[in-house]
CSV table of C-alpha atoms and ligand atoms in Angstrom, one decimal:
chain,number,residue,atom,x,y,z
A,1,UNK,CA,54.4,21.6,-39.7
A,2,UNK,CA,51.9,24.1,-38.6
A,3,UNK,CA,49.5,26.0,-40.9
A,4,UNK,CA,50.5,29.6,-41.2
A,5,UNK,CA,48.1,30.7,-43.8
A,6,UNK,CA,44.7,29.5,-44.7
A,7,UNK,CA,42.1,30.8,-47.1
A,8,UNK,CA,38.8,29.0,-47.3
A,9,UNK,CA,36.1,29.5,-50.0
A,10,UNK,CA,37.1,33.1,-50.7
A,11,UNK,CA,35.0,35.0,-53.2
A,12,UNK,CA,35.7,38.5,-54.4
A,13,UNK,CA,33.4,40.4,-56.7
A,14,UNK,CA,33.3,44.0,-57.9
A,15,UNK,CA,30.1,45.8,-58.9
A,16,UNK,CA,30.6,47.2,-62.3
A,17,UNK,CA,27.6,49.3,-63.0
A,18,UNK,CA,24.7,46.8,-63.2
A,19,UNK,CA,27.1,43.9,-63.7
A,20,UNK,CA,28.9,42.0,-60.9
A,21,UNK,CA,32.4,40.9,-61.9
A,22,UNK,CA,33.6,37.9,-60.0
A,23,UNK,CA,37.4,37.8,-59.7
A,24,UNK,CA,37.8,35.0,-57.1
A,25,UNK,CA,35.4,32.2,-56.8
A,26,UNK,CA,35.7,29.8,-53.9
A,27,UNK,CA,39.5,30.2,-53.7
A,28,UNK,CA,41.2,27.9,-51.3
A,29,UNK,CA,44.9,27.8,-50.2
A,30,UNK,CA,46.8,26.5,-47.2
A,31,UNK,CA,50.4,27.3,-46.6
A,32,UNK,CA,52.5,25.6,-43.9
A,33,UNK,CA,55.5,26.9,-42.0
A,34,UNK,CA,58.6,26.6,-44.2
A,35,UNK,CA,56.6,26.5,-47.5
A,36,UNK,CA,57.3,28.8,-50.4
A,37,UNK,CA,54.3,28.9,-52.8
A,38,UNK,CA,54.3,30.6,-56.3
A,39,UNK,CA,51.0,31.8,-57.7
A,40,UNK,CA,50.9,31.9,-61.5
A,41,UNK,CA,48.2,32.8,-64.0
A,42,UNK,CA,47.3,35.1,-66.9
A,43,UNK,CA,47.1,38.9,-66.6
A,44,UNK,CA,43.8,39.9,-65.0
A,45,UNK,CA,43.2,36.5,-63.5
A,46,UNK,CA,43.1,37.9,-59.9
A,47,UNK,CA,46.6,37.3,-58.6
A,48,UNK,CA,47.1,40.7,-57.1
A,49,UNK,CA,43.6,40.7,-55.7
A,50,UNK,CA,44.3,37.3,-54.1
A,51,UNK,CA,47.5,38.7,-52.5
A,52,UNK,CA,45.8,41.8,-51.3
A,53,UNK,CA,43.1,39.7,-49.6
A,54,UNK,CA,45.7,37.4,-48.1
A,55,UNK,CA,47.6,40.4,-46.7
A,56,UNK,CA,44.5,42.1,-45.2
A,57,UNK,CA,44.8,45.0,-47.6
A,58,UNK,CA,41.5,44.2,-49.1
A,59,UNK,CA,38.5,42.3,-47.7
A,60,UNK,CA,36.8,39.4,-49.4
A,61,UNK,CA,33.2,39.4,-50.4
A,62,UNK,CA,32.8,36.1,-48.6
A,63,UNK,CA,34.9,33.3,-47.2
A,64,UNK,CA,37.5,33.2,-44.5
A,65,UNK,CA,41.2,34.1,-44.2
A,66,UNK,CA,43.4,33.0,-41.3
A,67,UNK,CA,47.0,34.0,-40.5
A,68,UNK,CA,48.2,31.3,-38.1
A,69,UNK,CA,45.2,30.7,-35.7
A,70,UNK,CA,43.9,34.3,-36.2
A,71,UNK,CA,40.8,34.6,-38.3
A,72,UNK,CA,41.0,38.0,-40.0
A,73,UNK,CA,37.9,38.2,-42.2
A,74,UNK,CA,35.8,40.1,-39.7
A,75,UNK,CA,38.5,42.5,-38.7
A,76,UNK,CA,38.0,46.3,-38.7
A,77,UNK,CA,40.4,48.5,-40.6
A,78,UNK,CA,42.4,49.2,-37.4
A,79,UNK,CA,42.7,45.5,-36.6
A,80,UNK,CA,43.9,44.8,-40.2
A,81,UNK,CA,46.5,47.5,-39.9
A,82,UNK,CA,47.7,46.1,-36.6
A,83,UNK,CA,47.7,42.5,-38.0
A,84,UNK,CA,49.8,43.6,-41.0
A,85,UNK,CA,52.4,45.2,-38.7
A,86,UNK,CA,52.6,42.1,-36.5
A,87,UNK,CA,52.4,39.2,-38.9
A,88,UNK,CA,52.8,40.1,-42.6
A,89,UNK,CA,55.8,41.2,-44.7
A,90,UNK,CA,55.1,42.7,-48.2
A,91,UNK,CA,57.5,42.8,-51.1
A,92,UNK,CA,56.3,44.6,-54.2
A,93,UNK,CA,57.1,44.7,-57.8
A,94,UNK,CA,59.4,47.8,-57.4
A,95,UNK,CA,61.3,48.3,-54.2
A,96,UNK,CA,59.5,51.5,-53.2
A,97,UNK,CA,62.3,52.8,-51.1
A,98,UNK,CA,62.2,56.3,-49.7
A,99,UNK,CA,64.9,58.3,-51.7
A,100,UNK,CA,66.0,60.4,-48.8
A,101,UNK,CA,66.7,57.6,-46.3
A,102,UNK,CA,69.8,55.4,-46.2
A,103,UNK,CA,69.6,51.6,-46.5
A,104,UNK,CA,69.7,51.3,-42.7
A,105,UNK,CA,67.1,53.9,-42.2
A,106,UNK,CA,64.6,52.2,-44.6
A,107,UNK,CA,64.5,49.3,-42.1
A,108,UNK,CA,64.6,51.5,-39.0
A,109,UNK,CA,61.5,53.3,-40.1
A,110,UNK,CA,59.5,50.1,-39.6
A,111,UNK,CA,60.5,50.1,-35.9
A,112,UNK,CA,59.4,53.7,-35.5
A,113,UNK,CA,56.0,52.9,-36.9
A,114,UNK,CA,55.9,49.9,-34.6
A,115,UNK,CA,56.6,52.1,-31.5
A,116,UNK,CA,57.8,51.1,-28.1
A,117,UNK,CA,60.4,48.7,-29.3
A,118,UNK,CA,64.0,48.7,-28.1
A,119,UNK,CA,65.8,51.0,-30.6
A,120,UNK,CA,69.2,49.6,-30.2
A,121,UNK,CA,68.0,46.0,-30.6
A,122,UNK,CA,66.1,47.0,-33.7
A,123,UNK,CA,69.1,48.8,-35.3
A,124,UNK,CA,71.2,45.7,-34.6
A,125,UNK,CA,68.5,43.6,-36.3
A,126,UNK,CA,68.3,45.9,-39.3
A,127,UNK,CA,72.1,45.6,-39.7
A,128,UNK,CA,72.0,41.9,-39.3
A,129,UNK,CA,69.3,41.5,-42.0
A,130,UNK,CA,71.0,43.8,-44.4
A,131,UNK,CA,74.3,41.9,-44.0
A,132,UNK,CA,72.5,38.6,-44.4
A,133,UNK,CA,71.0,39.9,-47.6
A,134,UNK,CA,74.5,40.7,-48.9
A,135,UNK,CA,74.4,44.5,-48.4
A,136,UNK,CA,77.5,45.7,-46.7
A,137,UNK,CA,77.3,49.5,-46.9
A,138,UNK,CA,74.3,50.5,-44.8
A,139,UNK,CA,74.7,54.2,-45.3
A,140,UNK,CA,74.1,54.2,-49.1
A,141,UNK,CA,71.1,56.0,-50.5
A,142,UNK,CA,68.7,54.2,-53.0
A,143,UNK,CA,70.0,56.2,-55.9
A,144,UNK,CA,73.4,54.5,-55.7
A,145,UNK,CA,72.0,51.0,-55.5
A,146,UNK,CA,71.3,48.5,-58.4
A,147,UNK,CA,67.8,47.2,-59.0
A,148,UNK,CA,68.7,43.9,-57.3
A,149,UNK,CA,70.2,45.7,-54.3
A,150,UNK,CA,67.1,47.8,-53.9
A,151,UNK,CA,64.9,44.8,-54.0
A,152,UNK,CA,67.1,43.1,-51.3
A,153,UNK,CA,66.6,46.2,-49.1
A,154,UNK,CA,62.9,45.9,-49.6
A,155,UNK,CA,63.1,42.2,-48.5
A,156,UNK,CA,65.0,43.3,-45.4
A,157,UNK,CA,62.3,45.9,-44.7
A,158,UNK,CA,59.6,43.2,-45.1
A,159,UNK,CA,61.4,41.0,-42.6
A,160,UNK,CA,61.9,43.6,-39.9
A,161,UNK,CA,58.7,42.8,-38.1
A,162,UNK,CA,59.6,39.1,-38.1
A,163,UNK,CA,56.4,38.2,-40.1
A,164,UNK,CA,54.8,34.8,-40.1
A,165,UNK,CA,53.7,35.3,-43.7
A,166,UNK,CA,55.6,36.9,-46.5
A,167,UNK,CA,53.7,38.1,-49.5
A,168,UNK,CA,55.5,39.1,-52.7
A,169,UNK,CA,53.8,40.5,-55.9
A,170,UNK,CA,56.2,40.0,-58.8
A,171,UNK,CA,59.3,40.8,-56.9
A,172,UNK,CA,61.6,40.1,-59.9
A,173,UNK,CA,59.6,42.2,-62.5
A,174,UNK,CA,62.1,45.0,-62.5
A,175,UNK,CA,65.2,42.8,-62.4
A,176,UNK,CA,67.3,40.9,-65.0
A,177,UNK,CA,67.3,37.1,-64.9
A,178,UNK,CA,70.4,36.7,-62.7
A,179,UNK,CA,69.4,39.4,-60.1
A,180,UNK,CA,65.8,38.1,-60.1
A,181,UNK,CA,67.0,34.6,-59.4
A,182,UNK,CA,69.2,35.8,-56.5
A,183,UNK,CA,66.4,37.8,-55.0
A,184,UNK,CA,64.1,34.9,-55.0
A,185,UNK,CA,66.9,32.7,-53.6
A,186,UNK,CA,67.1,35.1,-50.6
A,187,UNK,CA,63.4,34.8,-50.1
A,188,UNK,CA,63.5,31.0,-50.3
A,189,UNK,CA,66.3,30.8,-47.8
A,190,UNK,CA,64.5,33.0,-45.3
A,191,UNK,CA,61.3,30.9,-45.6
A,192,UNK,CA,63.2,27.6,-45.1
A,193,UNK,CA,65.6,28.7,-42.4
A,194,UNK,CA,63.1,30.6,-40.3
A,195,UNK,CA,60.0,28.4,-41.1
A,196,UNK,CA,58.0,31.3,-42.5
A,197,UNK,CA,55.1,30.9,-45.0
A,198,UNK,CA,55.5,32.8,-48.3
A,199,UNK,CA,53.3,33.4,-51.3
A,200,UNK,CA,54.8,35.0,-54.4
A,201,UNK,CA,53.0,36.0,-57.5
A,202,UNK,CA,55.2,35.7,-60.5
A,203,UNK,CA,55.4,35.6,-64.3
A,204,UNK,CA,59.0,34.6,-64.1
A,205,UNK,CA,59.3,30.9,-65.0
A,206,UNK,CA,63.1,30.9,-64.2
A,207,UNK,CA,62.5,31.3,-60.5
A,208,UNK,CA,60.0,28.5,-60.2
A,209,UNK,CA,62.6,25.8,-59.4
A,210,UNK,CA,63.2,27.7,-56.1
A,211,UNK,CA,59.6,27.3,-54.8
A,212,UNK,CA,58.1,24.3,-53.0
A,213,UNK,CA,54.7,24.5,-54.7
A,214,UNK,CA,53.1,26.2,-57.7
A,215,UNK,CA,49.5,27.2,-57.7
A,216,UNK,CA,47.7,28.4,-60.8
A,217,UNK,CA,44.7,30.9,-60.7
A,218,UNK,CA,42.2,30.0,-63.4
A,219,UNK,CA,38.6,31.2,-63.6
A,220,UNK,CA,38.8,32.6,-60.1
A,221,UNK,CA,39.9,29.5,-58.3
A,222,UNK,CA,43.3,28.0,-57.4
A,223,UNK,CA,44.7,24.8,-58.6
A,224,UNK,CA,47.9,23.0,-57.5
A,225,UNK,CA,50.3,22.5,-60.5
A,226,UNK,CA,51.8,19.0,-60.6
A,227,UNK,CA,55.5,19.1,-61.2
A,228,UNK,CA,57.5,16.6,-63.2
B,301,ATP,N1,38.9,48.0,-57.6
B,301,ATP,C1,38.5,47.2,-58.7
B,301,ATP,N2,37.3,47.4,-59.2
B,301,ATP,C2,36.9,46.7,-60.3
B,301,ATP,N3,37.6,45.7,-60.8
B,301,ATP,C3,38.8,45.4,-60.3
B,301,ATP,C4,39.3,46.2,-59.2
B,301,ATP,N4,40.6,45.7,-58.9
B,301,ATP,C5,40.8,44.7,-59.8
B,301,ATP,N5,39.8,44.6,-60.6
B,301,ATP,C6,39.7,43.6,-61.7
B,301,ATP,O1,39.9,42.3,-61.2
B,301,ATP,C7,40.6,41.5,-62.2
B,301,ATP,C8,41.9,40.9,-61.5
B,301,ATP,O2,42.8,41.9,-61.3
B,301,ATP,P1,44.2,41.6,-60.7
B,301,ATP,O3,44.9,42.9,-60.5
B,301,ATP,O4,44.0,40.8,-59.4
B,301,ATP,O5,44.9,40.7,-61.8
B,301,ATP,P2,46.4,40.1,-61.9
B,301,ATP,O6,46.2,38.6,-62.0
B,301,ATP,O7,47.2,40.6,-60.7
B,301,ATP,O8,46.9,40.7,-63.2
B,301,ATP,P3,48.4,41.1,-63.7
B,301,ATP,O9,49.1,39.9,-64.0
B,301,ATP,O10,48.1,41.9,-64.9
B,301,ATP,O11,49.0,41.9,-62.6
B,301,ATP,C9,40.9,42.4,-63.4
B,301,ATP,O12,39.9,42.1,-64.4
B,301,ATP,C10,40.7,43.8,-62.8
B,301,ATP,O13,40.3,44.6,-63.8
B,302,MG,MG1,48.9,41.8,-60.6
């Protein structure tokens, strides 16, 4: 199995007046194709910071990050934006859909940002993804969807660019237990079926049986959790 994501000795600190606050300290993580990893840890331990660095939304103070064979730590803003469009899919805590677009249009927008792609093929892809995610009416607006349905649309949107790496920050936070489990099940299937690498920050213990590995952030570094 190939390595899709690799973070090596990443440190992230913030200047807070005279003090320097170290959030991540020599953090290491490797995720292979077909692996779904959960990141757990107390509030304020650096989970979102970690994910933002992994997804090239934020740069590390030191250390290196690679998406596949691509080293991204020295990338400019423009290169980061380009990398995110090519290789990364984000799923956030709330679905963040645009209220005036239909379900289908939420996914098509990604194509329009990506420019130059075959529109017909992309529409077919959007329909296929939505159907695979259990959404049959593609002309509904977000207001008429349940929380779980909205989150499934946001997963579809994250998969539109066929990303190598999927990053999810508490994707079940706004859902009840059953919906939350179903949404993570959809993510797990996608990872396993299409050999993606996924990293999901979660507080939700009930979804942990669905992931392949659990990693805990403690004092700024990452530790593999042994499972019984
Ligand atoms: N831009 C910033 N400037 C200064 N400190 C920051 C900044 N962003 C985050 N921090 C600090 O970094 C630490 C880690 O924040 P982070 O959001 O990564 O935690 P988290 O593990 O995601 O927490 P939660 O579970 O509450 O979402 C916190 O102490 C936070 O205050
Ligand atoms: Mg967070």
